[in-house]
mmCIF file of C-alpha atoms in Angstrom:
data_model
loop_
_atom_site.group_PDB
_atom_site.id
_atom_site.type_symbol
_atom_site.label_atom_id
_atom_site.label_comp_id
_atom_site.label_asym_id
_atom_site.label_seq_id
_atom_site.Cartn_x
_atom_site.Cartn_y
_atom_site.Cartn_z
ATOM 1 C CA UNK A 1 89.596 109.214 84.202
ATOM 2 C CA UNK A 2 91.111 105.746 84.564
ATOM 3 C CA UNK A 3 92.434 104.458 87.891
ATOM 4 C CA UNK A 4 96.268 104.110 87.827
ATOM 5 C CA UNK A 5 97.541 100.567 87.362
ATOM 6 C CA UNK A 6 100.225 100.890 90.039
ATOM 7 C CA UNK A 7 97.664 102.112 92.573
ATOM 8 C CA UNK A 8 95.603 98.914 92.396
ATOM 9 C CA UNK A 9 95.932 97.104 95.717
ATOM 10 C CA UNK A 10 97.212 93.502 95.691
ATOM 11 C CA UNK A 11 95.945 91.135 92.881
ATOM 12 C CA UNK A 12 99.606 90.742 91.928
ATOM 13 C CA UNK A 13 99.085 87.477 90.043
ATOM 14 C CA UNK A 14 96.473 89.034 87.742
ATOM 15 C CA UNK A 15 98.642 92.080 87.105
ATOM 16 C CA UNK A 16 101.672 89.927 86.317
ATOM 17 C CA UNK A 17 99.749 87.695 83.881
ATOM 18 C CA UNK A 18 98.525 90.752 81.973
ATOM 19 C CA UNK A 19 101.989 92.349 81.875
ATOM 20 C CA UNK A 20 103.582 89.136 80.548
ATOM 21 C CA UNK A 21 101.058 89.108 77.680
ATOM 22 C CA UNK A 22 101.985 92.681 76.809
ATOM 23 C CA UNK A 23 105.671 91.737 76.752
ATOM 24 C CA UNK A 24 104.962 88.666 74.597
ATOM 25 C CA UNK A 25 101.439 88.646 73.075
ATOM 26 C CA UNK A 26 102.084 85.181 71.606
ATOM 27 C CA UNK A 27 101.575 83.751 75.111
ATOM 28 C CA UNK A 28 97.896 83.644 74.203
ATOM 29 C CA UNK A 29 95.954 85.849 76.589
ATOM 30 C CA UNK A 30 94.657 85.535 80.132
ATOM 31 C CA UNK A 31 91.632 83.820 81.622
ATOM 32 C CA UNK A 32 90.637 85.421 84.932
ATOM 33 C CA UNK A 33 88.497 83.235 87.170
ATOM 34 C CA UNK A 34 86.720 84.769 90.130
ATOM 35 C CA UNK A 35 83.808 86.651 91.556
ATOM 36 C CA UNK A 36 82.575 90.095 90.573
ATOM 37 C CA UNK A 37 83.995 93.228 92.171
ATOM 38 C CA UNK A 38 87.623 92.114 92.198
ATOM 39 C CA UNK A 39 88.993 94.861 89.897
ATOM 40 C CA UNK A 40 89.247 92.675 86.775
ATOM 41 C CA UNK A 41 88.092 95.213 84.188
ATOM 42 C CA UNK A 42 89.652 98.092 86.156
ATOM 43 C CA UNK A 43 93.049 96.378 85.980
ATOM 44 C CA UNK A 44 92.846 95.725 82.221
ATOM 45 C CA UNK A 45 91.803 99.308 81.463
ATOM 46 C CA UNK A 46 94.495 100.647 83.774
ATOM 47 C CA UNK A 47 97.216 98.663 82.003
ATOM 48 C CA UNK A 48 96.056 99.830 78.561
ATOM 49 C CA UNK A 49 96.147 103.420 79.828
ATOM 50 C CA UNK A 50 99.629 102.922 81.292
ATOM 51 C CA UNK A 51 101.204 101.724 78.051
ATOM 52 C CA UNK A 52 102.727 104.217 75.589
ATOM 53 C CA UNK A 53 101.152 105.048 72.243
ATOM 54 C CA UNK A 54 101.850 102.730 69.332
ATOM 55 C CA UNK A 55 102.784 103.540 65.717
ATOM 56 C CA UNK A 56 99.963 102.929 63.230
ATOM 57 C CA UNK A 57 99.205 103.618 59.577
ATOM 58 C CA UNK A 58 97.451 106.976 59.445
ATOM 59 C CA UNK A 59 93.737 106.716 58.705
ATOM 60 C CA UNK A 60 93.715 102.897 58.716
ATOM 61 C CA UNK A 61 90.463 101.518 60.149
ATOM 62 C CA UNK A 62 92.335 98.467 61.438
ATOM 63 C CA UNK A 63 95.262 100.187 63.180
ATOM 64 C CA UNK A 64 97.772 98.392 60.943
ATOM 65 C CA UNK A 65 101.392 98.550 62.033
ATOM 66 C CA UNK A 66 103.701 100.421 59.607
ATOM 67 C CA UNK A 67 105.815 97.233 59.554
ATOM 68 C CA UNK A 68 102.806 95.047 58.658
ATOM 69 C CA UNK A 69 100.957 92.785 58.404
ATOM 70 C CA UNK A 70 98.557 94.924 56.412
ATOM 71 C CA UNK A 71 94.822 94.922 55.772
ATOM 72 C CA UNK A 72 93.360 94.772 52.262
ATOM 73 C CA UNK A 73 92.952 98.585 52.229
ATOM 74 C CA UNK A 74 96.629 99.203 53.027
ATOM 75 C CA UNK A 75 97.724 96.526 50.537
ATOM 76 C CA UNK A 76 95.706 98.296 47.815
ATOM 77 C CA UNK A 77 97.527 101.559 48.611
ATOM 78 C CA UNK A 78 100.904 99.799 48.494
ATOM 79 C CA UNK A 79 100.055 98.250 45.103
ATOM 80 C CA UNK A 80 99.169 101.740 43.822
ATOM 81 C CA UNK A 81 102.505 103.066 45.159
ATOM 82 C CA UNK A 82 100.733 105.349 47.616
ATOM 83 C CA UNK A 83 102.772 106.269 50.678
ATOM 84 C CA UNK A 84 101.555 105.027 54.050
ATOM 85 C CA UNK A 85 101.836 107.787 56.635
ATOM 86 C CA UNK A 86 102.270 107.106 60.342
ATOM 87 C CA UNK A 87 100.383 108.327 63.373
ATOM 88 C CA UNK A 88 100.382 107.566 67.098
ATOM 89 C CA UNK A 89 97.460 105.745 68.695
ATOM 90 C CA UNK A 90 96.662 104.854 72.274
ATOM 91 C CA UNK A 91 95.921 101.219 73.059
ATOM 92 C CA UNK A 92 92.271 100.585 73.926
ATOM 93 C CA UNK A 93 90.157 97.966 75.648
ATOM 94 C CA UNK A 94 87.498 96.622 73.261
ATOM 95 C CA UNK A 95 84.646 94.763 74.936
ATOM 96 C CA UNK A 96 82.764 91.837 73.447
ATOM 97 C CA UNK A 97 79.124 91.792 74.591
ATOM 98 C CA UNK A 98 77.160 88.653 75.404
ATOM 99 C CA UNK A 99 74.743 87.596 72.678
ATOM 100 C CA UNK A 100 77.004 88.978 69.925
ATOM 101 C CA UNK A 101 76.513 87.572 66.411
ATOM 102 C CA UNK A 102 79.227 86.109 64.188
ATOM 103 C CA UNK A 103 78.921 88.991 61.686
ATOM 104 C CA UNK A 104 79.390 91.516 64.476
ATOM 105 C CA UNK A 105 82.570 89.714 65.555
ATOM 106 C CA UNK A 106 84.288 89.125 62.200
ATOM 107 C CA UNK A 107 82.676 91.883 60.114
ATOM 108 C CA UNK A 108 80.627 91.684 56.926
ATOM 109 C CA UNK A 109 81.002 92.269 53.180
ATOM 110 C CA UNK A 110 78.475 94.230 51.127
ATOM 111 C CA UNK A 111 78.067 91.922 48.115
ATOM 112 C CA UNK A 112 75.458 94.117 46.416
ATOM 113 C CA UNK A 113 77.875 97.056 46.437
ATOM 114 C CA UNK A 114 80.663 94.836 45.034
ATOM 115 C CA UNK A 115 78.426 93.668 42.161
ATOM 116 C CA UNK A 116 77.113 97.145 41.287
ATOM 117 C CA UNK A 117 80.318 99.161 41.742
ATOM 118 C CA UNK A 118 83.055 96.548 41.431
ATOM 119 C CA UNK A 119 84.422 97.744 44.782
ATOM 120 C CA UNK A 120 84.861 95.971 48.084
ATOM 121 C CA UNK A 121 82.889 97.426 50.949
ATOM 122 C CA UNK A 122 83.762 95.864 54.276
ATOM 123 C CA UNK A 123 81.959 96.667 57.499
ATOM 124 C CA UNK A 124 84.532 96.085 60.269
ATOM 125 C CA UNK A 125 83.617 93.939 63.246
ATOM 126 C CA UNK A 126 84.884 93.692 66.796
ATOM 127 C CA UNK A 127 88.039 91.851 65.682
ATOM 128 C CA UNK A 128 88.950 94.885 63.578
ATOM 129 C CA UNK A 129 88.525 97.235 66.551
ATOM 130 C CA UNK A 130 90.557 94.877 68.727
ATOM 131 C CA UNK A 131 93.621 94.687 66.473
ATOM 132 C CA UNK A 132 96.697 95.701 68.522
ATOM 133 C CA UNK A 133 94.467 96.372 71.516
ATOM 134 C CA UNK A 134 93.003 94.411 74.426
ATOM 135 C CA UNK A 135 89.882 92.349 73.697
ATOM 136 C CA UNK A 136 87.964 91.983 76.955
ATOM 137 C CA UNK A 137 85.324 89.258 77.176
ATOM 138 C CA UNK A 138 83.348 89.281 80.410
ATOM 139 C CA UNK A 139 81.690 85.986 81.353
ATOM 140 C CA UNK A 140 83.377 84.148 78.484
ATOM 141 C CA UNK A 141 81.881 80.881 79.767
ATOM 142 C CA UNK A 142 78.399 82.170 78.876
ATOM 143 C CA UNK A 143 79.297 82.875 75.223
ATOM 144 C CA UNK A 144 78.224 80.421 72.548
ATOM 145 C CA UNK A 145 81.009 77.934 71.833
ATOM 146 C CA UNK A 146 81.339 78.848 68.148
ATOM 147 C CA UNK A 147 81.920 82.527 69.066
ATOM 148 C CA UNK A 148 84.615 81.525 71.571
ATOM 149 C CA UNK A 149 86.168 79.330 68.861
ATOM 150 C CA UNK A 150 86.226 82.315 66.484
ATOM 151 C CA UNK A 151 87.979 84.507 69.045
ATOM 152 C CA UNK A 152 90.565 81.902 69.958
ATOM 153 C CA UNK A 153 91.288 81.019 66.318
ATOM 154 C CA UNK A 154 91.770 84.693 65.432
ATOM 155 C CA UNK A 155 93.992 85.231 68.473
ATOM 156 C CA UNK A 156 96.145 82.248 67.461
ATOM 157 C CA UNK A 157 96.388 83.124 63.752
ATOM 158 C CA UNK A 158 96.610 86.890 64.131
ATOM 159 C CA UNK A 159 94.490 87.472 61.036
ATOM 160 C CA UNK A 160 90.805 87.696 60.128
ATOM 161 C CA UNK A 161 89.601 86.697 56.653
ATOM 162 C CA UNK A 162 86.007 87.274 55.569
ATOM 163 C CA UNK A 163 84.878 85.617 52.334
ATOM 164 C CA UNK A 164 81.523 85.721 50.640
ATOM 165 C CA UNK A 165 80.437 84.962 47.074
ATOM 166 C CA UNK A 166 84.020 85.004 45.801
ATOM 167 C CA UNK A 167 84.793 88.361 47.449
ATOM 168 C CA UNK A 168 87.255 88.437 50.347
ATOM 169 C CA UNK A 169 88.704 90.943 52.773
ATOM 170 C CA UNK A 170 91.663 90.400 55.094
ATOM 171 C CA UNK A 171 92.892 92.378 58.068
ATOM 172 C CA UNK A 172 95.281 91.677 60.965
ATOM 173 C CA UNK A 173 93.650 90.641 64.242
ATOM 174 C CA UNK A 174 96.446 90.635 66.774
ATOM 175 C CA UNK A 175 95.053 91.370 70.199
ATOM 176 C CA UNK A 176 95.583 90.473 73.839
ATOM 177 C CA UNK A 177 92.587 88.351 74.768
ATOM 178 C CA UNK A 178 91.354 88.701 78.342
ATOM 179 C CA UNK A 179 88.428 86.517 79.376
ATOM 180 C CA UNK A 180 86.720 86.469 82.753
ATOM 181 C CA UNK A 181 84.423 83.877 84.240
ATOM 182 C CA UNK A 182 82.809 82.809 87.476
ATOM 183 C CA UNK A 183 83.109 78.984 87.556
ATOM 184 C CA UNK A 184 79.928 78.804 89.632
ATOM 185 C CA UNK A 185 77.974 80.057 86.595
ATOM 186 C CA UNK A 186 79.241 77.346 84.243
ATOM 187 C CA UNK A 187 82.452 75.867 82.912
ATOM 188 C CA UNK A 188 84.339 76.237 79.654
ATOM 189 C CA UNK A 189 85.051 73.119 77.640
ATOM 190 C CA UNK A 190 88.597 71.805 78.329
ATOM 191 C CA UNK A 191 89.498 72.352 74.661
ATOM 192 C CA UNK A 192 88.669 76.052 75.037
ATOM 193 C CA UNK A 193 90.319 76.398 78.441
ATOM 194 C CA UNK A 194 93.548 75.069 76.961
ATOM 195 C CA UNK A 195 93.583 77.789 74.315
ATOM 196 C CA UNK A 196 94.043 80.558 76.891
ATOM 197 C CA UNK A 197 97.736 81.056 77.592
ATOM 198 C CA UNK A 198 97.585 81.890 81.295
ATOM 199 C CA UNK A 199 94.933 81.612 83.979
ATOM 200 C CA UNK A 200 94.618 83.424 87.305
ATOM 201 C CA UNK A 201 92.234 82.979 90.211
ATOM 202 C CA UNK A 202 91.112 86.231 91.846
ATOM 203 C CA UNK A 203 89.199 86.542 95.088
ATOM 204 C CA UNK A 204 87.972 89.331 97.304
ATOM 205 C CA UNK A 205 90.749 90.565 99.565
ATOM 206 C CA UNK A 206 90.154 89.438 103.155
ATOM 207 C CA UNK A 207 93.045 91.220 104.845
ATOM 208 C CA UNK A 208 91.560 94.161 106.809
ATOM 209 C CA UNK A 209 94.533 96.467 106.283
ATOM 210 C CA UNK A 210 94.400 95.953 102.503
ATOM 211 C CA UNK A 211 90.629 96.480 102.441
ATOM 212 C CA UNK A 212 91.103 99.756 104.298
ATOM 213 C CA UNK A 213 93.772 100.787 101.790
ATOM 214 C CA UNK A 214 91.409 100.027 98.885
ATOM 215 C CA UNK A 215 88.747 102.298 100.379
ATOM 216 C CA UNK A 216 91.228 105.089 101.033
ATOM 217 C CA UNK A 217 92.649 105.035 97.506
ATOM 218 C CA UNK A 218 89.200 104.869 95.893
ATOM 219 C CA UNK A 219 87.965 107.833 97.944
ATOM 220 C CA UNK A 220 91.113 109.805 97.146
ATOM 221 C CA UNK A 221 90.743 109.030 93.428
ATOM 222 C CA UNK A 222 87.055 110.040 93.378
ATOM 223 C CA UNK A 223 87.739 113.320 95.195
ATOM 224 C CA UNK A 224 90.681 114.438 93.056
ATOM 225 C CA UNK A 225 91.398 112.512 89.835
ATOM 226 C CA UNK A 226 94.255 114.738 88.723
ATOM 227 C CA UNK A 227 95.923 114.919 92.115
ATOM 228 C CA UNK A 228 95.728 111.149 92.525
ATOM 229 C CA UNK A 229 97.261 110.565 89.080
ATOM 230 C CA UNK A 230 100.034 113.045 89.874
ATOM 231 C CA UNK A 231 100.775 111.155 93.097
ATOM 232 C CA UNK A 232 101.262 107.908 91.154
ATOM 233 C CA UNK A 233 102.837 109.287 87.952
ATOM 234 C CA UNK A 234 106.426 108.329 88.889
ATOM 235 C CA UNK A 235 105.450 104.731 89.677
ATOM 236 C CA UNK A 236 103.431 104.608 86.439
ATOM 237 C CA UNK A 237 106.338 105.922 84.370
ATOM 238 C CA UNK A 238 108.782 103.467 85.966
ATOM 239 C CA UNK A 239 106.548 100.474 85.267
ATOM 240 C CA UNK A 240 105.855 101.598 81.680
ATOM 241 C CA UNK A 241 109.603 101.901 81.046
ATOM 242 C CA UNK A 242 110.205 98.493 82.631
ATOM 243 C CA UNK A 243 107.624 96.896 80.297
ATOM 244 C CA UNK A 244 109.065 98.646 77.211
ATOM 245 C CA UNK A 245 112.583 97.506 78.116
ATOM 246 C CA UNK A 246 111.335 93.950 78.660
ATOM 247 C CA UNK A 247 109.726 93.895 75.197
ATOM 248 C CA UNK A 248 113.006 95.032 73.663
ATOM 249 C CA UNK A 249 115.025 92.539 75.741
ATOM 250 C CA UNK A 250 112.729 89.549 75.105
ATOM 251 C CA UNK A 251 114.587 88.077 72.123
ATOM 252 C CA UNK A 252 117.884 88.387 73.963
ATOM 253 C CA UNK A 253 116.713 86.064 76.738
ATOM 254 C CA UNK A 254 118.477 82.724 76.338
ATOM 255 C CA UNK A 255 116.366 79.570 76.279
ATOM 256 C CA UNK A 256 118.894 77.046 77.588
ATOM 257 C CA UNK A 257 118.724 73.282 77.989
ATOM 258 C CA UNK A 258 118.251 73.565 81.755
ATOM 259 C CA UNK A 259 115.103 75.683 81.446
ATOM 260 C CA UNK A 260 113.620 73.428 78.761
ATOM 261 C CA UNK A 261 114.315 70.345 80.897
ATOM 262 C CA UNK A 262 112.776 72.008 83.962
ATOM 263 C CA UNK A 263 109.565 72.743 82.048
ATOM 264 C CA UNK A 264 109.317 69.169 80.747
ATOM 265 C CA UNK A 265 110.073 67.736 84.201
ATOM 266 C CA UNK A 266 106.954 69.492 85.489
ATOM 267 C CA UNK A 267 104.547 68.788 82.638
ATOM 268 C CA UNK A 268 105.603 65.149 82.166
ATOM 269 C CA UNK A 269 104.429 64.290 85.690
ATOM 270 C CA UNK A 270 100.986 65.814 85.232
ATOM 271 C CA UNK A 271 97.931 64.461 83.470
ATOM 272 C CA UNK A 272 97.976 66.978 80.580
ATOM 273 C CA UNK A 273 96.881 66.817 76.954
ATOM 274 C CA UNK A 274 99.119 68.041 74.144
ATOM 275 C CA UNK A 275 102.148 70.306 74.335
ATOM 276 C CA UNK A 276 100.605 73.767 74.609
ATOM 277 C CA UNK A 277 101.300 73.884 78.358
ATOM 278 C CA UNK A 278 105.046 73.365 77.767
ATOM 279 C CA UNK A 279 105.172 76.031 75.053
ATOM 280 C CA UNK A 280 103.226 78.608 77.050
ATOM 281 C CA UNK A 281 105.234 77.994 80.226
ATOM 282 C CA UNK A 282 108.531 78.527 78.425
ATOM 283 C CA UNK A 283 107.283 81.693 76.696
ATOM 284 C CA UNK A 284 105.908 83.114 79.934
ATOM 285 C CA UNK A 285 109.111 82.276 81.836
ATOM 286 C CA UNK A 286 111.147 84.051 79.157
ATOM 287 C CA UNK A 287 108.873 87.116 79.379
ATOM 288 C CA UNK A 288 109.192 87.094 83.178
ATOM 289 C CA UNK A 289 112.990 86.904 82.925
ATOM 290 C CA UNK A 290 112.949 89.890 80.539
ATOM 291 C CA UNK A 291 110.620 91.782 82.899
ATOM 292 C CA UNK A 292 113.018 91.024 85.759
ATOM 293 C CA UNK A 293 115.891 92.541 83.784
ATOM 294 C CA UNK A 294 117.697 89.289 83.015
ATOM 295 C CA UNK A 295 118.793 87.553 79.803
ATOM 296 C CA UNK A 296 118.549 83.998 81.080
ATOM 297 C CA UNK A 297 115.643 81.947 82.449
ATOM 298 C CA UNK A 298 116.100 80.596 85.973
ATOM 299 C CA UNK A 299 114.367 77.767 87.850
ATOM 300 C CA UNK A 300 112.691 80.416 89.990
ATOM 301 C CA UNK A 301 111.148 81.980 86.868
ATOM 302 C CA UNK A 302 109.643 78.634 85.909
ATOM 303 C CA UNK A 303 108.340 77.982 89.435
ATOM 304 C CA UNK A 304 106.751 81.438 89.461
ATOM 305 C CA UNK A 305 105.052 80.953 86.098
ATOM 306 C CA UNK A 306 104.004 77.288 86.311
ATOM 307 C CA UNK A 307 100.756 77.832 88.282
ATOM 308 C CA UNK A 308 99.642 80.518 85.802
ATOM 309 C CA UNK A 309 100.287 78.269 82.801
ATOM 310 C CA UNK A 310 98.967 75.022 84.286
ATOM 311 C CA UNK A 311 96.093 75.880 86.658
ATOM 312 C CA UNK A 312 93.370 75.627 83.989
ATOM 313 C CA UNK A 313 94.978 72.645 82.251
ATOM 314 C CA UNK A 314 95.051 70.288 85.219
ATOM 315 C CA UNK A 315 92.696 67.353 84.697
ATOM 316 C CA UNK A 316 91.044 65.115 87.216
ATOM 317 C CA UNK A 317 90.257 61.451 86.804
ATOM 318 C CA UNK A 318 86.674 60.212 87.394
ATOM 319 C CA UNK A 319 85.652 60.684 91.053
ATOM 320 C CA UNK A 320 88.850 62.646 91.718
ATOM 321 C CA UNK A 321 88.881 66.210 93.003
ATOM 322 C CA UNK A 322 90.804 68.826 90.973
ATOM 323 C CA UNK A 323 92.602 69.856 94.178
ATOM 324 C CA UNK A 324 94.520 66.565 94.075
ATOM 325 C CA UNK A 325 96.183 67.571 90.806
ATOM 326 C CA UNK A 326 96.837 71.056 92.205
ATOM 327 C CA UNK A 327 98.524 69.521 95.250
ATOM 328 C CA UNK A 328 100.563 67.313 92.934
ATOM 329 C CA UNK A 329 101.733 70.403 91.001
ATOM 330 C CA UNK A 330 102.677 72.124 94.260
ATOM 331 C CA UNK A 331 104.706 69.074 95.328
ATOM 332 C CA UNK A 332 106.526 68.993 91.957
ATOM 333 C CA UNK A 333 107.418 72.695 92.239
ATOM 334 C CA UNK A 334 108.760 72.155 95.735
ATOM 335 C CA UNK A 335 111.159 69.493 94.408
ATOM 336 C CA UNK A 336 112.699 71.357 91.465
#
């Protein structure tokens, strides 16, 4: 039994970052920085459990959407005029283990079978399991760089293509990437940090009243799973409906000149590379406006989102502490 999302105490920034990526997966995932035991994996699993079932092509190994894009198997059926039936599937959290090989991530083709039988035989990898689900990577900073590159490229492109000896197989790979790391155990290269849409810092809760509440809820959950879920079912249903409505409202949210100018006013004053920060901030602000039930982005939306979109992109000059850039960001947000 999974702990209810709405029953998780505090950690509001982490919960918001995850919800915004559900509303608009093109934001590019979440990097969660912090120590162990701060409910990171619990929160991701709880959100996946909260969300309603999705429509998928019946029997498809890759959970293809009935509206596409389609994998090679589904495309073969379409070419043969075979009907694609629908079924409901629950979103899952797929974990990527440390020490994973490239073949295990992207999948592999059986060339011998293709030569002997003239048929493609594809062994799906983790990217196939992750399609339209959450891909959870614990200690992403300890993964080999080329594996991280693979994940980030697939997340950006939304498709996985495996080619070998003139044989190829394609399947969609659209997932919400959630990486966690403890900065004390090693850093990610800036180029990889920049590829994560949002970043949150989580810490152990120090407030005594909140710590007491955590213990009470955990004990109550352990003693009576069903009763605890029943207690929180109304809050769960309300949040699920709010997220669904936000997804439907997202394209109706107006991106006006004022919101674009506000984003650029912030990023232009900071020592940032490229334009990904601007793009992510605007997307996240639009998702937050939709989540808040509005059809227009406000300055307050941008101020709320800016730390999530910029925290991991702030650079420091030689002999300069990163906190100086963070203080500079705070001062900019105070002005707008």
